[in-house]
Tab-separated table of C-alpha atoms and ligand atoms in Angstrom:
chain	number	residue	atom	x	y	z
A	1	MET	CA	4.966	10.734	-15.408
A	2	LYS	CA	2.937	12.975	-17.705
A	3	HIS	CA	-0.224	12.175	-15.845
A	4	ILE	CA	1.314	12.912	-12.455
A	5	LYS	CA	2.604	16.341	-13.558
A	6	SER	CA	-0.677	17.426	-15.082
A	7	CYS	CA	-2.518	16.241	-11.986
A	8	SER	CA	-0.251	18.008	-9.522
A	9	THR	CA	-1.004	21.407	-11.061
A	10	VAL	CA	-4.355	21.275	-9.303
A	11	THR	CA	-4.041	23.577	-6.269
A	12	SER	CA	-2.697	21.310	-3.552
A	13	PHE	CA	-4.761	22.491	-0.599
A	14	MET	CA	-8.007	21.887	-2.528
A	15	VAL	CA	-7.531	18.226	-1.756
A	16	ALA	CA	-11.133	17.214	-2.155
A	17	PHE	CA	-11.418	18.746	-5.573
A	18	ALA	CA	-8.010	17.501	-6.651
A	19	VAL	CA	-8.867	13.995	-5.587
A	20	LEU	CA	-12.065	14.039	-7.612
A	21	VAL	CA	-10.319	15.416	-10.706
A	22	THR	CA	-7.436	12.993	-10.494
A	23	ALA	CA	-9.730	10.074	-9.906
A	24	ILE	CA	-11.190	10.813	-13.323
A	25	THR	CA	-7.998	11.728	-15.215
A	26	CYS	CA	-5.354	9.473	-13.592
A	27	PRO	CA	-6.310	5.815	-13.753
A	28	LEU	CA	-4.229	3.412	-11.644
A	29	SER	CA	-2.677	1.942	-14.789
A	30	ALA	CA	-0.963	5.304	-15.414
A	31	PHE	CA	1.077	4.701	-12.244
A	32	ALA	CA	1.604	1.026	-12.842
A	33	ASP	CA	3.137	1.856	-16.229
A	34	ASN	CA	5.320	4.627	-14.880
A	35	ARG	CA	8.791	3.062	-14.806
A	36	SER	CA	11.605	5.478	-14.032
A	37	ALA	CA	15.139	4.205	-14.526
A	38	GLY	CA	17.351	4.110	-11.431
A	39	LEU	CA	14.635	4.646	-8.841
A	40	ALA	CA	13.690	2.029	-6.267
A	41	LYS	CA	10.484	0.162	-7.141
A	42	VAL	CA	7.944	0.932	-4.420
A	43	LYS	CA	4.587	-0.812	-4.504
A	44	ILE	CA	1.754	0.810	-2.557
A	45	LEU	CA	-0.790	-1.735	-1.320
A	46	ALA	CA	-4.014	0.015	-0.338
A	47	MET	CA	-6.247	-1.288	2.430
A	48	GLY	CA	-8.537	1.743	2.942
A	49	GLY	CA	-8.896	3.714	6.188
A	50	THR	CA	-9.056	7.447	6.792
A	51	ILE	CA	-6.178	8.122	4.418
A	52	ALA	CA	-8.704	7.033	1.775
A	53	GLY	CA	-11.598	8.720	3.587
A	54	ALA	CA	-13.946	11.398	2.303
A	55	ALA	CA	-16.277	13.728	4.211
A	56	ALA	CA	-19.114	15.962	3.064
A	57	SER	CA	-17.074	19.128	3.643
A	58	SER	CA	-13.452	20.174	4.153
A	59	THR	CA	-14.134	21.223	7.773
A	60	GLU	CA	-15.587	17.846	8.712
A	61	THR	CA	-12.752	15.764	10.190
A	62	LYS	CA	-14.532	13.171	12.339
A	63	ASP	CA	-17.736	12.202	10.516
A	64	TYR	CA	-16.602	10.720	7.206
A	65	LYS	CA	-16.435	7.443	5.323
A	66	PRO	CA	-13.075	5.628	5.520
A	67	GLY	CA	-12.080	3.658	2.420
A	68	SER	CA	-13.852	5.963	-0.079
A	69	LEU	CA	-10.978	6.753	-2.469
A	70	ASP	CA	-9.005	4.323	-4.576
A	71	ILE	CA	-5.232	4.064	-4.624
A	72	GLY	CA	-4.908	5.982	-7.914
A	73	SER	CA	-6.588	9.027	-6.345
A	74	ILE	CA	-4.449	8.803	-3.223
A	75	ILE	CA	-1.194	8.653	-5.187
A	76	SER	CA	-2.322	11.578	-7.357
A	77	SER	CA	-2.814	13.800	-4.324
A	78	VAL	CA	0.888	13.618	-3.368
A	79	PRO	CA	3.000	15.760	-5.683
A	80	GLY	CA	6.628	14.651	-6.124
A	81	LEU	CA	6.238	10.932	-5.360
A	82	GLU	CA	7.391	10.079	-8.867
A	83	LYS	CA	10.745	11.735	-8.146
A	84	ILE	CA	11.575	9.550	-5.159
A	85	ALA	CA	10.527	6.119	-6.382
A	86	ASP	CA	9.152	4.153	-9.261
A	87	ILE	CA	5.627	3.949	-7.854
A	88	SER	CA	2.848	1.517	-8.600
A	89	GLY	CA	-0.361	0.968	-6.665
A	90	GLU	CA	-2.574	-1.994	-5.937
A	91	GLN	CA	-5.942	-2.065	-4.186
A	92	VAL	CA	-6.033	-5.040	-1.783
A	93	ALA	CA	-9.124	-3.864	0.140
A	94	ASN	CA	-10.920	-0.584	0.799
A	95	ILE	CA	-12.297	-0.839	4.317
A	96	ASP	CA	-12.536	0.841	7.685
A	97	SER	CA	-9.755	-1.001	9.499
A	98	SER	CA	-12.137	-2.005	12.295
A	99	HIS	CA	-13.475	-4.414	9.628
A	100	MET	CA	-10.076	-6.086	9.218
A	101	THR	CA	-10.121	-9.899	9.235
A	102	ASN	CA	-7.662	-12.745	9.755
A	103	ASP	CA	-8.222	-13.715	6.108
A	104	LEU	CA	-7.109	-10.258	4.965
A	105	LEU	CA	-4.022	-10.478	7.190
A	106	ILE	CA	-3.057	-13.733	5.500
A	107	LYS	CA	-3.833	-12.368	2.030
A	108	LEU	CA	-1.717	-9.247	2.623
A	109	ALA	CA	1.283	-11.158	3.997
A	110	ASN	CA	1.135	-13.640	1.105
A	111	ARG	CA	0.947	-10.810	-1.423
A	112	ILE	CA	4.010	-9.092	0.078
A	113	ASN	CA	6.006	-12.327	0.152
A	114	HIS	CA	5.022	-12.974	-3.462
A	115	LEU	CA	6.049	-9.473	-4.635
A	116	PHE	CA	9.421	-9.693	-2.906
A	117	SER	CA	10.174	-13.241	-4.017
A	118	ARG	CA	9.498	-12.232	-7.648
A	119	GLY	CA	11.668	-9.100	-7.327
A	120	GLU	CA	8.651	-6.950	-8.178
A	121	ALA	CA	9.303	-4.437	-5.386
A	122	ASP	CA	12.317	-3.023	-3.549
A	123	GLY	CA	10.033	-1.689	-0.863
A	124	ILE	CA	6.350	-1.769	-0.007
A	125	VAL	CA	4.052	0.843	1.512
A	126	ILE	CA	0.678	-0.171	2.922
A	127	THR	CA	-2.016	2.475	3.317
A	128	HIS	CA	-4.188	1.318	6.208
A	129	GLY	CA	-6.785	2.562	8.688
A	130	THR	CA	-5.146	3.610	11.922
A	131	ASP	CA	-7.554	1.771	14.262
A	132	THR	CA	-6.035	-1.680	13.752
A	133	LEU	CA	-2.850	-0.689	11.919
A	134	GLU	CA	-0.684	-1.895	14.795
A	135	GLU	CA	-2.152	-5.414	14.600
A	136	THR	CA	-1.520	-5.699	10.860
A	137	ALA	CA	1.997	-4.293	11.318
A	138	TYR	CA	2.854	-6.858	13.997
A	139	PHE	CA	1.346	-9.736	12.011
A	140	LEU	CA	3.528	-8.776	9.022
A	141	ASN	CA	6.539	-8.364	11.345
A	142	LEU	CA	6.174	-12.060	12.139
A	143	THR	CA	5.271	-13.400	8.676
A	144	VAL	CA	7.047	-11.370	5.956
A	145	LYS	CA	10.113	-13.301	4.823
A	146	SER	CA	12.274	-10.457	3.602
A	147	ASP	CA	14.473	-7.742	5.036
A	148	ARG	CA	13.253	-5.240	2.435
A	149	PRO	CA	11.318	-2.305	3.847
A	150	VAL	CA	7.590	-2.611	4.455
A	151	VAL	CA	6.063	0.596	5.807
A	152	LEU	CA	2.506	1.018	7.076
A	153	VAL	CA	0.972	4.450	6.855
A	154	GLY	CA	-2.390	6.022	7.596
A	155	SER	CA	-3.858	9.356	8.530
A	156	MET	CA	-6.095	10.787	11.223
A	157	ARG	CA	-7.899	13.273	8.980
A	158	PRO	CA	-9.731	12.288	5.819
A	159	ALA	CA	-8.310	13.214	2.417
A	160	THR	CA	-10.972	15.911	2.004
A	161	ALA	CA	-10.075	17.786	5.229
A	162	ILE	CA	-8.295	21.116	5.649
A	163	SER	CA	-4.763	20.147	6.751
A	164	ALA	CA	-5.233	16.517	5.797
A	165	ASP	CA	-2.254	14.598	7.219
A	166	GLY	CA	-2.386	11.758	4.667
A	167	PRO	CA	-0.359	13.250	1.788
A	168	LEU	CA	2.769	14.090	3.842
A	169	ASN	CA	2.490	10.820	5.756
A	170	LEU	CA	2.396	8.913	2.454
A	171	TYR	CA	5.282	10.935	1.031
A	172	ASN	CA	7.390	10.112	4.110
A	173	ALA	CA	6.415	6.442	3.978
A	174	VAL	CA	7.580	6.221	0.359
A	175	ILE	CA	10.893	7.914	1.277
A	176	LEU	CA	11.344	5.263	3.950
A	177	ALA	CA	10.353	2.335	1.730
A	178	ALA	CA	12.649	3.467	-1.092
A	179	GLN	CA	15.788	3.547	1.057
A	180	LYS	CA	18.237	0.702	1.562
A	181	GLY	CA	18.904	2.076	5.071
A	182	SER	CA	15.406	0.948	6.061
A	183	ARG	CA	16.218	-2.720	5.410
A	184	GLY	CA	16.443	-5.273	8.175
A	185	ARG	CA	14.567	-3.176	10.741
A	186	GLY	CA	11.355	-5.164	10.728
A	187	ILE	CA	8.017	-3.770	9.609
A	188	LEU	CA	7.903	0.008	10.048
A	189	VAL	CA	5.088	2.461	10.731
A	190	ALA	CA	5.400	6.069	9.546
A	191	LEU	CA	3.035	8.805	10.713
A	192	ASN	CA	3.395	12.405	11.802
A	193	GLU	CA	7.090	12.537	10.793
A	194	LYS	CA	7.997	9.665	13.140
A	195	ILE	CA	9.150	6.114	12.423
A	196	TYR	CA	8.008	3.309	14.714
A	197	GLY	CA	8.743	-0.400	14.931
A	198	ALA	CA	5.758	-2.729	14.452
A	199	ARG	CA	6.206	-4.592	17.742
A	200	ASP	CA	5.959	-1.645	20.082
A	201	VAL	CA	3.831	0.918	18.286
A	202	THR	CA	0.261	1.526	19.415
A	203	LYS	CA	-2.538	4.005	18.833
A	204	THR	CA	-2.865	6.154	21.959
A	205	ASN	CA	-5.338	8.906	21.117
A	206	THR	CA	-8.734	8.502	19.463
A	207	THR	CA	-8.553	11.633	17.294
A	208	ASN	CA	-5.185	13.408	17.450
A	209	VAL	CA	-2.672	13.291	14.568
A	210	ASP	CA	0.138	12.447	17.026
A	211	THR	CA	-1.689	9.318	18.104
A	212	PHE	CA	1.004	6.704	17.447
A	213	GLN	CA	3.521	6.097	20.214
A	214	SER	CA	5.702	3.305	21.558
A	215	PRO	CA	5.103	3.701	25.300
A	216	GLY	CA	8.264	3.040	27.270
A	217	PHE	CA	10.404	2.710	24.131
A	218	GLY	CA	9.960	5.761	21.892
A	219	CYS	CA	10.147	6.051	18.139
A	220	LEU	CA	12.947	4.549	16.032
A	221	GLY	CA	13.546	7.817	14.224
A	222	TYR	CA	12.165	10.637	12.102
A	223	VAL	CA	11.508	11.390	8.450
A	224	LEU	CA	12.076	15.095	7.945
A	225	ASP	CA	12.370	17.038	4.703
A	226	GLY	CA	12.873	13.899	2.662
A	227	ARG	CA	15.534	12.386	4.943
A	228	THR	CA	15.309	9.455	7.303
A	229	ASN	CA	17.062	9.562	10.661
A	230	PHE	CA	17.237	6.346	12.705
A	231	TYR	CA	18.260	6.309	16.367
A	232	GLN	CA	17.117	2.906	17.643
A	233	ALA	CA	16.557	-0.663	16.461
A	234	THR	CA	14.528	-3.506	17.935
A	235	THR	CA	16.354	-6.458	19.479
A	236	LYS	CA	13.348	-8.785	19.069
A	237	ARG	CA	13.054	-11.424	16.324
A	238	HIS	CA	11.179	-10.426	13.191
A	239	THR	CA	10.687	-10.999	9.451
A	240	ARG	CA	13.509	-13.185	8.053
A	241	ASP	CA	14.451	-14.322	11.547
A	242	SER	CA	10.894	-15.353	12.437
A	243	GLU	CA	9.967	-19.031	12.807
A	244	PHE	CA	6.382	-18.402	11.686
A	245	ASP	CA	5.534	-19.376	8.161
A	246	LEU	CA	2.153	-18.971	6.551
A	247	GLY	CA	2.970	-21.667	3.986
A	248	GLY	CA	-0.379	-22.906	2.718
A	249	LEU	CA	-2.217	-21.711	5.848
A	250	LYS	CA	-5.861	-20.899	5.074
A	251	SER	CA	-7.024	-19.688	8.482
A	252	LEU	CA	-5.809	-18.822	11.971
A	253	PRO	CA	-6.924	-20.348	15.256
A	254	ARG	CA	-9.525	-18.389	17.198
A	255	VAL	CA	-8.049	-16.253	19.986
A	256	ASP	CA	-10.314	-13.989	22.068
A	257	ILE	CA	-9.361	-11.057	24.272
A	258	ILE	CA	-11.136	-10.681	27.611
A	259	TYR	CA	-10.880	-7.345	29.403
A	260	GLY	CA	-10.392	-7.610	33.152
A	261	HIS	CA	-12.241	-5.399	35.612
A	262	VAL	CA	-13.435	-5.184	39.219
A	263	GLN	CA	-15.825	-8.053	40.083
A	264	GLY	CA	-15.035	-9.983	36.903
A	265	SER	CA	-17.127	-13.129	36.400
A	266	ARG	CA	-16.287	-16.426	34.735
A	267	ASP	CA	-19.101	-16.048	32.189
A	268	LEU	CA	-17.165	-14.455	29.345
A	269	VAL	CA	-14.282	-16.914	29.751
A	270	ASP	CA	-16.665	-19.872	29.647
A	271	ALA	CA	-18.444	-18.390	26.620
A	272	ALA	CA	-15.137	-17.960	24.740
A	273	ILE	CA	-14.139	-21.554	25.448
A	274	ARG	CA	-17.596	-22.845	24.411
A	275	ALA	CA	-17.312	-20.829	21.184
A	276	GLY	CA	-14.116	-22.726	20.333
A	277	ALA	CA	-11.304	-20.365	21.328
A	278	GLY	CA	-7.951	-22.134	21.090
A	279	GLY	CA	-6.407	-19.300	23.035
A	280	ILE	CA	-7.409	-16.427	25.288
A	281	VAL	CA	-5.581	-13.196	26.006
A	282	HIS	CA	-6.623	-11.645	29.298
A	283	ALA	CA	-6.126	-7.864	29.548
A	284	GLY	CA	-5.564	-7.810	33.277
A	285	ALA	CA	-5.232	-5.104	35.889
A	286	GLY	CA	-1.738	-3.758	36.582
A	287	ASN	CA	0.954	-6.400	36.113
A	288	GLY	CA	-1.551	-8.892	34.634
A	289	GLY	CA	-3.680	-9.350	37.758
A	290	ILE	CA	-6.950	-11.307	37.384
A	291	PHE	CA	-10.098	-11.286	39.547
A	292	PRO	CA	-10.425	-14.689	41.361
A	293	ALA	CA	-13.578	-15.977	39.624
A	294	GLU	CA	-12.122	-15.227	36.215
A	295	LYS	CA	-8.751	-16.680	37.207
A	296	GLN	CA	-10.436	-19.958	38.145
A	297	ALA	CA	-12.339	-20.073	34.843
A	298	LEU	CA	-9.134	-19.404	32.911
A	299	THR	CA	-7.309	-22.097	34.910
A	300	ASP	CA	-10.101	-24.557	34.035
A	301	GLY	CA	-9.662	-23.565	30.396
A	302	ILE	CA	-5.894	-24.116	30.512
A	303	GLN	CA	-6.545	-27.623	31.828
A	304	LYS	CA	-8.711	-28.240	28.744
A	305	GLY	CA	-5.847	-27.048	26.503
A	306	VAL	CA	-6.865	-23.400	25.948
A	307	VAL	CA	-3.585	-21.483	25.955
A	308	THR	CA	-4.004	-18.344	28.053
A	309	VAL	CA	-1.832	-15.246	28.008
A	310	ARG	CA	-1.802	-12.639	30.754
A	311	ALA	CA	-1.460	-9.163	29.239
A	312	SER	CA	-2.315	-5.813	30.804
A	313	ARG	CA	-4.880	-3.097	30.258
A	314	VAL	CA	-2.397	-0.488	31.612
A	315	GLY	CA	-0.871	0.475	28.255
A	316	SER	CA	2.832	0.208	29.010
A	317	GLY	CA	5.312	-1.927	30.919
A	318	MET	CA	6.017	-5.625	31.211
A	319	VAL	CA	3.718	-8.366	32.465
A	320	THR	CA	6.075	-10.524	34.502
A	321	ARG	CA	5.842	-14.203	35.357
A	322	ALA	CA	4.824	-15.278	38.859
A	323	ALA	CA	5.004	-18.672	40.596
A	324	ASP	CA	1.234	-19.126	41.059
A	325	TYR	CA	0.444	-18.229	37.450
A	326	ASP	CA	3.319	-20.438	36.207
A	327	ARG	CA	1.927	-23.373	38.211
A	328	ARG	CA	-1.470	-22.891	36.567
A	329	GLY	CA	0.134	-22.808	33.102
A	330	PHE	CA	-0.438	-19.153	32.195
A	331	VAL	CA	1.838	-17.441	29.661
A	332	ALA	CA	3.010	-13.856	30.374
A	333	SER	CA	2.781	-11.371	27.510
A	334	ASN	CA	6.128	-9.700	28.197
A	335	THR	CA	5.589	-6.126	26.944
A	336	LEU	CA	3.052	-6.969	24.226
A	337	ASN	CA	-0.275	-5.199	24.601
A	338	PRO	CA	-3.407	-7.417	24.450
A	339	GLN	CA	-4.088	-6.898	20.730
A	340	LYS	CA	-0.476	-7.683	19.806
A	341	ALA	CA	-0.476	-10.662	22.187
A	342	ARG	CA	-3.523	-11.981	20.296
A	343	ILE	CA	-1.606	-11.790	16.986
A	344	LEU	CA	1.406	-13.668	18.388
A	345	LEU	CA	-0.771	-16.252	20.123
A	346	MET	CA	-2.681	-17.012	16.900
A	347	LEU	CA	0.587	-17.621	15.074
A	348	ALA	CA	2.093	-19.549	17.988
A	349	LEU	CA	-0.928	-21.884	17.993
A	350	THR	CA	-0.242	-22.775	14.356
A	351	ARG	CA	2.940	-24.462	15.636
A	352	THR	CA	2.278	-25.755	19.150
A	353	ASN	CA	-0.090	-25.564	22.108
A	354	ASP	CA	2.591	-26.162	24.715
A	355	PRO	CA	2.453	-23.143	27.100
A	356	LYS	CA	6.200	-23.400	27.878
A	357	GLU	CA	7.107	-23.229	24.216
A	358	ILE	CA	4.645	-20.377	23.698
A	359	GLN	CA	6.193	-18.526	26.667
A	360	ARG	CA	9.540	-18.807	24.863
A	361	MET	CA	7.928	-17.186	21.799
A	362	PHE	CA	6.529	-14.349	23.887
A	363	ASP	CA	9.980	-13.731	25.296
A	364	GLU	CA	11.703	-13.817	21.877
A	365	TYR	CA	9.270	-11.868	19.681
B	401	LIG	N1	-11.742	4.179	11.355
B	401	LIG	C1	-10.559	4.469	10.587
B	401	LIG	C2	-9.872	3.171	10.233
B	401	LIG	O1	-9.167	2.628	11.028
B	401	LIG	C3	-9.661	5.349	11.347
B	401	LIG	C4	-8.417	5.772	10.618
B	401	LIG	O2	-8.036	5.254	9.614
B	401	LIG	O3	-7.752	6.697	11.150
B	401	LIG	O4	-10.066	2.681	9.162
């Protein structure tokens, strides 16, 4: 507590300077030891990203290094966190989220399940790069075995920028994670004052702070002035109601995404199958349409046991089943975008490679 107060006296808009000072004076252990009676225990697991990013100057918002600051520095830059929860931080990785791996997904899910099963956290916040945040969120939505809140948060501007969005985003994420009202809603994503559900949220703009949206569905609610307001809830299976279990799983089956386009060839499909893909997600045109040469290659793959999901490159809407595709053994992605379909297909393949059973999973999750 002492450390946090002395750190927060540094002028708040001088984020770059504050971060440097606090990195020196506020070691992570100061937060780990900070136990405040009566407050929810919120553990912040840090993965890196722009929220931990630093640039050469405060006006530089696009050319910077994600994953530069550690979790102690990030916590120190948000005054008032200690009043809303009993905060501790843990560095799981410190990467640009485009470097995310299946191994890190498994490690993160196992760590969360461990913390909850030991009663070491009432809620968890994950600081994460925004580029692949939606994939991590959906993976956790399917593999975390608890109804306690898990909230992913990131930022679009680095911590050193004028008007950095990270501090308020983190503050709001902790509010959300500390509240009992956030339980049972699946994995949540909190950015730019909005709350999204892991299944439907996606990054829609390369640079803007209002990048996260749930096309066709909308946000679940808002966090404003320290209060959460929920308006919607997902009807899809998640967390405690999920049949997927990481158990002792050490790796995930290879699933590749192939992007459909005019005059598509069979070459990339054949290459994926040769490389050992157990599954392929095809990001098709419109309602999952596939160019004939590619469709034939994918059909050949299905006959060899490569489970193939038709998704869409459109960005919103449902990919529906059709008699010809059903006959060939394709699975339809429902409303999952290609990158989310890849996550579900990897987990589905840990249980079965029966396309009918996997279609059921795509309809239920
Ligand atoms: N490249 C960054 C990342 O995903 C972008 C961000 O965090 O906003 O790690």
